[in-house]
GROMACS .gro file of C-alpha atoms in nm:
model
  395
    1GLU     CA    1  -0.040   1.037  -3.324
    2THR     CA    2   0.108   0.783  -3.564
    3PHE     CA    3   0.419   0.571  -3.572
    4GLU     CA    4   0.557   0.805  -3.841
    5ASP     CA    5   0.518   1.100  -3.601
    6ASP     CA    6   0.695   0.912  -3.320
    7TYR     CA    7   0.969   0.799  -3.556
    8ALA     CA    8   1.029   1.151  -3.690
    9HIS     CA    9   1.033   1.295  -3.339
   10PHE     CA   10   1.280   1.032  -3.221
   11TRP     CA   11   1.534   1.121  -3.489
   12SER     CA   12   1.477   1.495  -3.442
   13THR     CA   13   1.612   1.477  -3.087
   14ASN     CA   14   1.980   1.497  -3.009
   15PRO     CA   15   2.182   1.175  -2.950
   16GLN     CA   16   2.187   1.227  -2.574
   17GLU     CA   17   1.808   1.248  -2.552
   18ARG     CA   18   1.770   0.932  -2.758
   19THR     CA   19   1.953   0.730  -2.494
   20THR     CA   20   1.669   0.806  -2.251
   21GLY     CA   21   1.390   0.777  -2.507
   22ASP     CA   22   1.099   0.532  -2.520
   23GLY     CA   23   1.245   0.180  -2.522
   24CYS     CA   24   0.931   0.037  -2.683
   25LEU     CA   25   0.962   0.274  -2.978
   26VAL     CA   26   1.325   0.167  -3.023
   27ALA     CA   27   1.216  -0.198  -3.003
   28LEU     CA   28   0.945  -0.138  -3.263
   29ILE     CA   29   1.194   0.027  -3.500
   30PHE     CA   30   1.439  -0.262  -3.465
   31VAL     CA   31   1.178  -0.535  -3.521
   32MET     CA   32   1.062  -0.356  -3.836
   33LEU     CA   33   1.422  -0.352  -3.957
   34ALA     CA   34   1.452  -0.721  -3.871
   35MET     CA   35   1.140  -0.818  -4.066
   36GLY     CA   36   1.238  -0.593  -4.353
   37THR     CA   37   1.574  -0.768  -4.373
   38GLN     CA   38   1.395  -1.101  -4.417
   39PHE     CA   39   1.243  -0.967  -4.739
   40VAL     CA   40   1.547  -0.809  -4.904
   41ASP     CA   41   1.822  -0.963  -5.113
   42LEU     CA   42   2.168  -0.971  -4.956
   43PRO     CA   43   2.487  -1.125  -5.100
   44SER     CA   44   2.447  -1.449  -4.904
   45PRO     CA   45   2.176  -1.626  -4.700
   46GLU     CA   46   2.413  -1.633  -4.403
   47GLU     CA   47   2.460  -1.255  -4.409
   48LYS     CA   48   2.085  -1.203  -4.440
   49GLU     CA   49   2.015  -1.433  -4.145
   50GLN     CA   50   2.284  -1.277  -3.926
   51THR     CA   51   2.171  -0.922  -4.003
   52ALA     CA   52   1.805  -1.000  -3.932
   53GLU     CA   53   1.888  -1.179  -3.608
   54PHE     CA   54   2.106  -0.888  -3.497
   55TYR     CA   55   1.811  -0.652  -3.537
   56ILE     CA   56   1.566  -0.886  -3.361
   57SER     CA   57   1.810  -0.927  -3.072
   58ALA     CA   58   1.835  -0.548  -3.043
   59SER     CA   59   1.455  -0.522  -3.045
   60HIS     CA   60   1.417  -0.776  -2.765
   61GLN     CA   61   1.692  -0.609  -2.565
   62ALA     CA   62   1.516  -0.273  -2.597
   63LEU     CA   63   1.195  -0.431  -2.466
   64ARG     CA   64   1.382  -0.575  -2.169
   65MET     CA   65   1.539  -0.237  -2.088
   66PHE     CA   66   1.187  -0.094  -2.091
   67SER     CA   67   1.080  -0.373  -1.847
   68TYR     CA   68   0.804  -0.468  -2.088
   69LEU     CA   69   0.678  -0.764  -1.884
   70GLY     CA   70   0.553  -0.533  -1.612
   71ARG     CA   71   0.467  -0.232  -1.828
   72PRO     CA   72   0.253  -0.338  -2.125
   73SER     CA   73   0.182  -0.066  -2.379
   74MET     CA   74   0.037  -0.039  -2.727
   75GLN     CA   75   0.385  -0.017  -2.879
   76SER     CA   76   0.517  -0.313  -2.681
   77ILE     CA   77   0.220  -0.524  -2.800
   78GLN     CA   78   0.279  -0.416  -3.162
   79THR     CA   79   0.646  -0.504  -3.127
   80MET     CA   80   0.569  -0.846  -2.982
   81VAL     CA   81   0.325  -0.927  -3.263
   82LEU     CA   82   0.599  -0.858  -3.516
   83ILE     CA   83   0.860  -1.050  -3.315
   84THR     CA   84   0.628  -1.352  -3.319
   85TYR     CA   85   0.593  -1.331  -3.697
   86PHE     CA   86   0.970  -1.292  -3.728
   87LEU     CA   87   1.031  -1.606  -3.524
   88MET     CA   88   0.786  -1.802  -3.740
   89ASN     CA   89   0.946  -1.677  -4.061
   90ASP     CA   90   1.284  -1.773  -3.915
   91ASN     CA   91   1.168  -2.135  -3.869
   92HIS     CA   92   1.138  -2.104  -3.491
   93ALA     CA   93   0.770  -2.192  -3.461
   94SER     CA   94   0.809  -2.332  -3.106
   95ASP     CA   95   0.977  -2.012  -2.990
   96ALA     CA   96   0.704  -1.809  -3.161
   97TRP     CA   97   0.432  -2.009  -2.986
   98ALA     CA   98   0.594  -1.957  -2.645
   99PHE     CA   99   0.657  -1.585  -2.702
  100ALA     CA  100   0.301  -1.539  -2.831
  101GLY     CA  101   0.174  -1.672  -2.497
  102ILE     CA  102   0.342  -1.378  -2.320
  103LEU     CA  103   0.208  -1.142  -2.586
  104GLN     CA  104  -0.150  -1.263  -2.535
  105ARG     CA  105  -0.132  -1.220  -2.157
  106GLN     CA  106   0.004  -0.869  -2.210
  107ALA     CA  107  -0.284  -0.787  -2.445
  108TYR     CA  108  -0.531  -0.906  -2.182
  109ALA     CA  109  -0.352  -0.702  -1.913
  110LEU     CA  110  -0.386  -0.392  -2.129
  111GLY     CA  111  -0.757  -0.459  -2.174
  112LEU     CA  112  -0.737  -0.484  -2.552
  113ASN     CA  113  -0.986  -0.772  -2.546
  114ARG     CA  114  -1.255  -0.537  -2.412
  115ASP     CA  115  -1.481  -0.313  -2.615
  116PRO     CA  116  -1.308   0.027  -2.598
  117SER     CA  117  -1.642   0.207  -2.598
  118ILE     CA  118  -1.712   0.037  -2.262
  119ILE     CA  119  -1.377   0.051  -2.084
  120ALA     CA  120  -1.252   0.375  -2.239
  121PRO     CA  121  -1.569   0.569  -2.327
  122HIS     CA  122  -1.393   0.905  -2.321
  123ALA     CA  123  -1.107   0.806  -2.552
  124ARG     CA  124  -1.079   0.970  -2.890
  125PRO     CA  125  -1.232   0.771  -3.180
  126GLU     CA  126  -0.888   0.717  -3.335
  127GLU     CA  127  -0.760   0.575  -3.005
  128MET     CA  128  -1.051   0.331  -2.994
  129GLN     CA  129  -0.978   0.228  -3.350
  130GLN     CA  130  -0.613   0.173  -3.265
  131ARG     CA  131  -0.705  -0.054  -2.975
  132ARG     CA  132  -0.932  -0.259  -3.202
  133LYS     CA  133  -0.663  -0.289  -3.471
  134VAL     CA  134  -0.397  -0.404  -3.227
  135TRP     CA  135  -0.638  -0.654  -3.071
  136GLN     CA  136  -0.731  -0.804  -3.407
  137ALA     CA  137  -0.360  -0.845  -3.488
  138VAL     CA  138  -0.317  -1.052  -3.170
  139PHE     CA  139  -0.642  -1.243  -3.231
  140ILE     CA  140  -0.576  -1.335  -3.595
  141GLN     CA  141  -0.217  -1.436  -3.524
  142ASP     CA  142  -0.326  -1.667  -3.243
  143ALA     CA  143  -0.607  -1.831  -3.443
  144PHE     CA  144  -0.411  -1.914  -3.756
  145LEU     CA  145  -0.097  -2.020  -3.567
  146SER     CA  146  -0.321  -2.258  -3.370
  147VAL     CA  147  -0.454  -2.401  -3.697
  148ILE     CA  148  -0.105  -2.484  -3.817
  149ILE     CA  149   0.043  -2.637  -3.504
  150LYS     CA  150  -0.277  -2.794  -3.361
  151LEU     CA  151  -0.243  -2.637  -3.018
  152PRO     CA  152  -0.527  -2.466  -2.827
  153PRO     CA  153  -0.615  -2.106  -2.913
  154THR     CA  154  -0.553  -1.867  -2.625
  155VAL     CA  155  -0.718  -1.542  -2.729
  156THR     CA  156  -1.074  -1.653  -2.657
  157HIS     CA  157  -1.231  -1.397  -2.420
  158THR     CA  158  -1.337  -1.075  -2.586
  159ASP     CA  159  -1.633  -0.845  -2.643
  160VAL     CA  160  -1.471  -0.635  -2.917
  161ARG     CA  161  -1.707  -0.622  -3.215
  162ILE     CA  162  -1.569  -0.666  -3.565
  163SER     CA  163  -1.832  -0.433  -3.707
  164ASP     CA  164  -1.698  -0.145  -3.496
  165LEU     CA  165  -1.375  -0.141  -3.695
  166THR     CA  166  -1.464   0.119  -3.957
  167ASP     CA  167  -1.272   0.217  -4.268
  168GLU     CA  168  -1.368   0.584  -4.287
  169GLU     CA  169  -1.007   0.693  -4.340
  170ASP     CA  170  -0.917   0.423  -4.593
  171ALA     CA  171  -0.920   0.493  -4.965
  172PRO     CA  172  -1.075   0.191  -5.141
  173PHE     CA  173  -0.860  -0.006  -5.386
  174GLU     CA  174  -1.160  -0.115  -5.595
  175HIS     CA  175  -1.510  -0.254  -5.543
  176GLY     CA  176  -1.509  -0.155  -5.175
  177ALA     CA  177  -1.188  -0.338  -5.084
  178THR     CA  178  -0.974  -0.148  -4.833
  179ASP     CA  179  -0.703  -0.233  -4.582
  180THR     CA  180  -0.964  -0.222  -4.307
  181SER     CA  181  -1.209  -0.444  -4.498
  182PHE     CA  182  -0.925  -0.695  -4.538
  183ILE     CA  183  -0.864  -0.683  -4.163
  184ARG     CA  184  -1.235  -0.735  -4.093
  185SER     CA  185  -1.247  -1.026  -4.339
  186MET     CA  186  -0.949  -1.201  -4.177
  187TRP     CA  187  -1.088  -1.126  -3.832
  188GLU     CA  188  -1.429  -1.274  -3.914
  189LEU     CA  189  -1.273  -1.585  -4.065
  190ALA     CA  190  -1.043  -1.624  -3.763
  191SER     CA  191  -1.340  -1.592  -3.526
  192VAL     CA  192  -1.515  -1.886  -3.693
  193VAL     CA  193  -1.197  -2.092  -3.730
  194GLN     CA  194  -1.110  -2.056  -3.363
  195GLY     CA  195  -1.417  -2.239  -3.236
  196THR     CA  196  -1.493  -2.475  -3.523
  197ILE     CA  197  -1.143  -2.594  -3.617
  198CYS     CA  198  -0.874  -2.487  -3.367
  199THR     CA  199  -1.044  -2.606  -3.049
  200PRO     CA  200  -1.155  -2.955  -3.165
  201ARG     CA  201  -0.824  -3.024  -3.343
  202SER     CA  202  -0.626  -2.927  -3.032
  203LEU     CA  203  -0.822  -3.191  -2.837
  204ASP     CA  204  -0.820  -3.456  -3.112
  205ARG     CA  205  -1.195  -3.428  -3.141
  206ALA     CA  206  -1.408  -3.441  -3.454
  207ILE     CA  207  -1.455  -3.112  -3.637
  208CYS     CA  208  -1.792  -3.240  -3.760
  209GLN     CA  209  -2.020  -3.487  -3.584
  210ASP     CA  210  -2.164  -3.634  -3.904
  211SER     CA  211  -2.203  -3.565  -4.275
  212ALA     CA  212  -2.494  -3.327  -4.220
  213ASP     CA  213  -2.290  -3.129  -3.969
  214ARG     CA  214  -2.005  -3.109  -4.223
  215THR     CA  215  -2.243  -2.979  -4.489
  216ARG     CA  216  -2.372  -2.710  -4.250
  217LEU     CA  217  -2.020  -2.602  -4.153
  218VAL     CA  218  -1.901  -2.583  -4.515
  219ALA     CA  219  -2.211  -2.375  -4.598
  220TYR     CA  220  -2.129  -2.140  -4.310
  221PHE     CA  221  -1.773  -2.092  -4.433
  222HIS     CA  222  -1.903  -2.037  -4.786
  223LYS     CA  223  -2.147  -1.772  -4.661
  224ILE     CA  224  -1.862  -1.584  -4.495
  225TYR     CA  225  -1.648  -1.612  -4.807
  226MET     CA  226  -1.926  -1.479  -5.030
  227SER     CA  227  -1.977  -1.182  -4.798
  228LEU     CA  228  -1.623  -1.059  -4.861
  229PRO     CA  229  -1.564  -0.764  -5.097
  230LEU     CA  230  -1.552  -0.887  -5.455
  231PRO     CA  231  -1.173  -0.857  -5.513
  232PHE     CA  232  -1.102  -1.080  -5.210
  233ARG     CA  233  -1.302  -1.368  -5.359
  234THR     CA  234  -1.205  -1.333  -5.723
  235PHE     CA  235  -0.965  -1.623  -5.748
  236ASN     CA  236  -0.823  -1.741  -6.077
  237GLU     CA  237  -0.480  -1.698  -6.228
  238THR     CA  238  -0.578  -1.441  -6.490
  239ALA     CA  239  -0.777  -1.227  -6.247
  240ILE     CA  240  -0.504  -1.232  -5.982
  241CYS     CA  241  -0.232  -1.139  -6.231
  242GLU     CA  242  -0.446  -0.851  -6.361
  243LEU     CA  243  -0.518  -0.746  -6.003
  244ALA     CA  244  -0.145  -0.747  -5.923
  245GLY     CA  245  -0.090  -0.516  -6.219
  246ARG     CA  246  -0.332  -0.265  -6.065
  247SER     CA  247  -0.252  -0.315  -5.696
  248ARG     CA  248   0.008  -0.560  -5.568
  249ARG     CA  249  -0.108  -0.491  -5.215
  250LEU     CA  250  -0.465  -0.597  -5.295
  251ALA     CA  251  -0.342  -0.904  -5.484
  252ARG     CA  252  -0.132  -1.004  -5.184
  253GLN     CA  253  -0.428  -0.965  -4.948
  254THR     CA  254  -0.654  -1.168  -5.179
  255LEU     CA  255  -0.406  -1.456  -5.193
  256PHE     CA  256  -0.365  -1.458  -4.814
  257LEU     CA  257  -0.742  -1.475  -4.764
  258THR     CA  258  -0.783  -1.741  -5.033
  259SER     CA  259  -0.511  -1.958  -4.884
  260ASN     CA  260  -0.659  -1.943  -4.534
  261TYR     CA  261  -1.015  -2.007  -4.651
  262TYR     CA  262  -0.944  -2.312  -4.867
  263HIS     CA  263  -0.695  -2.454  -4.615
  264CYS     CA  264  -0.974  -2.453  -4.356
  265LEU     CA  265  -1.211  -2.621  -4.601
  266MET     CA  266  -0.945  -2.885  -4.664
  267LEU     CA  267  -0.924  -2.958  -4.291
  268ILE     CA  268  -1.302  -2.990  -4.266
  269TYR     CA  269  -1.324  -3.235  -4.557
  270ALA     CA  270  -1.019  -3.433  -4.440
  271ASP     CA  271  -1.154  -3.473  -4.086
  272GLU     CA  272  -1.211  -3.842  -4.018
  273HIS     CA  273  -1.363  -4.002  -3.710
  274LYS     CA  274  -1.584  -4.300  -3.640
  275SER     CA  275  -1.899  -4.106  -3.728
  276VAL     CA  276  -1.768  -3.927  -4.036
  277ALA     CA  277  -1.537  -4.036  -4.318
  278CYS     CA  278  -1.280  -3.830  -4.504
  279ASP     CA  279  -1.419  -3.687  -4.828
  280LEU     CA  280  -1.123  -3.765  -5.055
  281MET     CA  281  -1.242  -3.577  -5.363
  282MET     CA  282  -1.337  -3.257  -5.179
  283THR     CA  283  -1.019  -3.272  -4.969
  284MET     CA  284  -0.807  -3.277  -5.284
  285GLU     CA  285  -1.016  -3.006  -5.449
  286ALA     CA  286  -0.990  -2.769  -5.151
  287ALA     CA  287  -0.619  -2.848  -5.109
  288HIS     CA  288  -0.563  -2.781  -5.479
  289LYS     CA  289  -0.725  -2.438  -5.456
  290ALA     CA  290  -0.533  -2.354  -5.139
  291ILE     CA  291  -0.195  -2.460  -5.275
  292SER     CA  292  -0.268  -2.288  -5.607
  293SER     CA  293  -0.285  -1.958  -5.418
  294TYR     CA  294   0.068  -2.025  -5.292
  295PHE     CA  295   0.192  -2.106  -5.643
  296LEU     CA  296   0.044  -1.778  -5.767
  297PHE     CA  297   0.200  -1.596  -5.473
  298HIS     CA  298   0.535  -1.751  -5.563
  299THR     CA  299   0.494  -1.645  -5.926
  300ILE     CA  300   0.395  -1.285  -5.854
  301PHE     CA  301   0.588  -1.220  -5.532
  302ASP     CA  302   0.882  -1.454  -5.579
  303GLY     CA  303   1.106  -1.292  -5.318
  304GLU     CA  304   0.840  -1.307  -5.048
  305ALA     CA  305   0.705  -1.658  -5.100
  306GLY     CA  306   0.982  -1.834  -4.913
  307VAL     CA  307   0.970  -1.592  -4.620
  308TRP     CA  308   0.609  -1.609  -4.498
  309PHE     CA  309   0.603  -1.911  -4.266
  310HIS     CA  310   0.223  -1.931  -4.253
  311PHE     CA  311   0.185  -1.936  -4.629
  312GLN     CA  312   0.465  -2.181  -4.706
  313HIS     CA  313   0.385  -2.418  -4.421
  314ARG     CA  314   0.018  -2.428  -4.517
  315ALA     CA  315   0.121  -2.510  -4.875
  316PHE     CA  316   0.341  -2.794  -4.751
  317LEU     CA  317   0.055  -2.933  -4.540
  318GLU     CA  318  -0.176  -2.905  -4.840
  319ALA     CA  319   0.069  -3.100  -5.056
  320VAL     CA  320   0.090  -3.368  -4.786
  321SER     CA  321  -0.291  -3.384  -4.766
  322ILE     CA  322  -0.310  -3.429  -5.142
  323GLY     CA  323  -0.053  -3.709  -5.124
  324VAL     CA  324  -0.231  -3.883  -4.837
  325ALA     CA  325  -0.566  -3.855  -5.018
  326LEU     CA  326  -0.417  -4.006  -5.333
  327VAL     CA  327  -0.267  -4.298  -5.143
  328ALA     CA  328  -0.595  -4.354  -4.956
  329ALA     CA  329  -0.798  -4.341  -5.278
  330GLU     CA  330  -0.569  -4.582  -5.461
  331SER     CA  331  -0.569  -4.821  -5.166
  332PHE     CA  332  -0.946  -4.804  -5.125
  333PHE     CA  333  -1.035  -4.859  -5.487
  334SER     CA  334  -0.763  -5.113  -5.565
  335LEU     CA  335  -0.933  -5.353  -5.327
  336ARG     CA  336  -1.246  -5.335  -5.540
  337CYS     CA  337  -1.137  -5.290  -5.899
  338PRO     CA  338  -0.832  -5.306  -6.128
  339PHE     CA  339  -0.581  -5.025  -6.079
  340GLN     CA  340  -0.661  -4.864  -6.413
  341LEU     CA  341  -1.012  -4.795  -6.276
  342VAL     CA  342  -0.887  -4.641  -5.954
  343ILE     CA  343  -0.835  -4.298  -6.101
  344ALA     CA  344  -1.164  -4.308  -6.288
  345GLU     CA  345  -1.348  -4.353  -5.958
  346LEU     CA  346  -1.203  -4.029  -5.822
  347VAL     CA  347  -1.423  -3.815  -6.047
  348LYS     CA  348  -1.787  -3.878  -6.121
  349ASN     CA  349  -1.887  -3.941  -6.482
  350GLN     CA  350  -1.528  -4.023  -6.580
  351PRO     CA  351  -1.526  -4.287  -6.857
  352PRO     CA  352  -1.441  -4.631  -6.714
  353GLY     CA  353  -1.085  -4.744  -6.779
  354SER     CA  354  -0.941  -4.393  -6.802
  355ASN     CA  355  -0.595  -4.364  -6.649
  356MET     CA  356  -0.540  -3.998  -6.739
  357ASP     CA  357  -0.784  -3.842  -6.494
  358PRO     CA  358  -0.729  -3.465  -6.467
  359MET     CA  359  -0.775  -3.458  -6.090
  360TYR     CA  360  -0.516  -3.731  -6.042
  361LEU     CA  361  -0.269  -3.563  -6.275
  362GLY     CA  362  -0.340  -3.226  -6.117
  363ALA     CA  363  -0.276  -3.367  -5.770
  364LYS     CA  364   0.057  -3.517  -5.876
  365THR     CA  365   0.147  -3.189  -6.047
  366ASP     CA  366   0.071  -2.992  -5.728
  367ILE     CA  367   0.307  -3.211  -5.528
  368LEU     CA  368   0.575  -3.189  -5.797
  369LYS     CA  369   0.547  -2.807  -5.809
  370MET     CA  370   0.581  -2.784  -5.432
  371VAL     CA  371   0.889  -3.006  -5.441
  372GLY     CA  372   1.038  -2.787  -5.713
  373ILE     CA  373   0.983  -2.469  -5.510
  374LEU     CA  374   1.133  -2.624  -5.197
  375GLN     CA  375   1.436  -2.748  -5.389
  376LEU     CA  376   1.522  -2.389  -5.482
  377CYS     CA  377   1.622  -2.319  -5.122
  378SER     CA  378   1.706  -2.670  -5.003
  379ALA     CA  379   2.081  -2.613  -5.045
  380HIS     CA  380   2.089  -2.382  -4.740
  381ASP     CA  381   1.760  -2.470  -4.567
  382ILE     CA  382   1.742  -2.799  -4.378
  383VAL     CA  383   1.366  -2.764  -4.327
  384ALA     CA  384   1.315  -2.738  -4.703
  385ARG     CA  385   1.533  -3.048  -4.758
  386THR     CA  386   1.328  -3.244  -4.505
  387ARG     CA  387   1.003  -3.141  -4.672
  388VAL     CA  388   1.135  -3.241  -5.014
  389GLY     CA  389   1.204  -3.588  -4.875
  390VAL     CA  390   0.854  -3.616  -4.727
  391LEU     CA  391   0.676  -3.508  -5.046
  392SER     CA  392   0.894  -3.718  -5.275
  393ASP     CA  393   0.739  -4.029  -5.123
  394TYR     CA  394   0.408  -3.936  -5.287
  395LEU     CA  395   0.552  -3.900  -5.639
   0.00000   0.00000   0.00000
């Protein structure tokens, strides 16, 4: 039984029956309307915000009427995942974090963290698949939200196997890429990120103990990346634009994966403690690739780029990391050589005395592009205005 079946049945009943229908289904419908409103064009930003918040309020009210805190269900978990994303997209990250805590406890209470073949051996295969899919949605959301806000991951106890999530019903886009293979790819990346990045950062501990440990961790991330279906790791502007012409859905998935992967690499290279120094060059290179995925996303999916909190906030953090790395590099080298040689030192084999280094110019261009994108919505978005001010200091 699918959401479409439940939705069709709900509207096939008479108005009186609907008043006593499943509150979680009503909540799920309203949160989908709320998120949909965030992605459509309305006459004014104020009208768009008010309409979306009306729908999300109705969704939460429906959950409360269903007494969702004491009666967790698959649909209530699905609704709460979407409400959390809505709150993030609405620039309420603190509210999203708090609400996600309830969501994660509810997922545990429903046993979604357990292998369905163990705790529900007699369930139909499609029911087991549904449990795995809902669990991964909770897991991935928790891991990558933890990366952004540097708070501890919560969804840490599970025996659900990624490999058990099969894509028998999915039609491949191309070269083996399917919706389910995208889910597995994000899930595998999140599983590694949770222990190697989220946990140490939440405790202000080193991600890597020394340079050798950093090399091993980068190699591990690279191995995961290279195991992805080919379309998900084909990242250059021409290829992505061609991919979007064939399948915008696949292009969107590729850019999401690319952004997350290179953002994590950036954090690994930027990690600095007494036993390991920040690798300025590799930090800027990883940040450049990560933020380039956002620029491409903005070019191809203009209307969506400013809505996805994860994507835009990562891009802002990447621009800040580029700015910090530039300042650190200039400060470091200016103590040892004339300023015109500072840039030359950033790239090996650069002719001495060059002051037109492509990495330096590319870094400044990345920051300038990000400022330009933020300025498009800064008139009605105070967060965007604040970020413009922060990034302008690096120009």
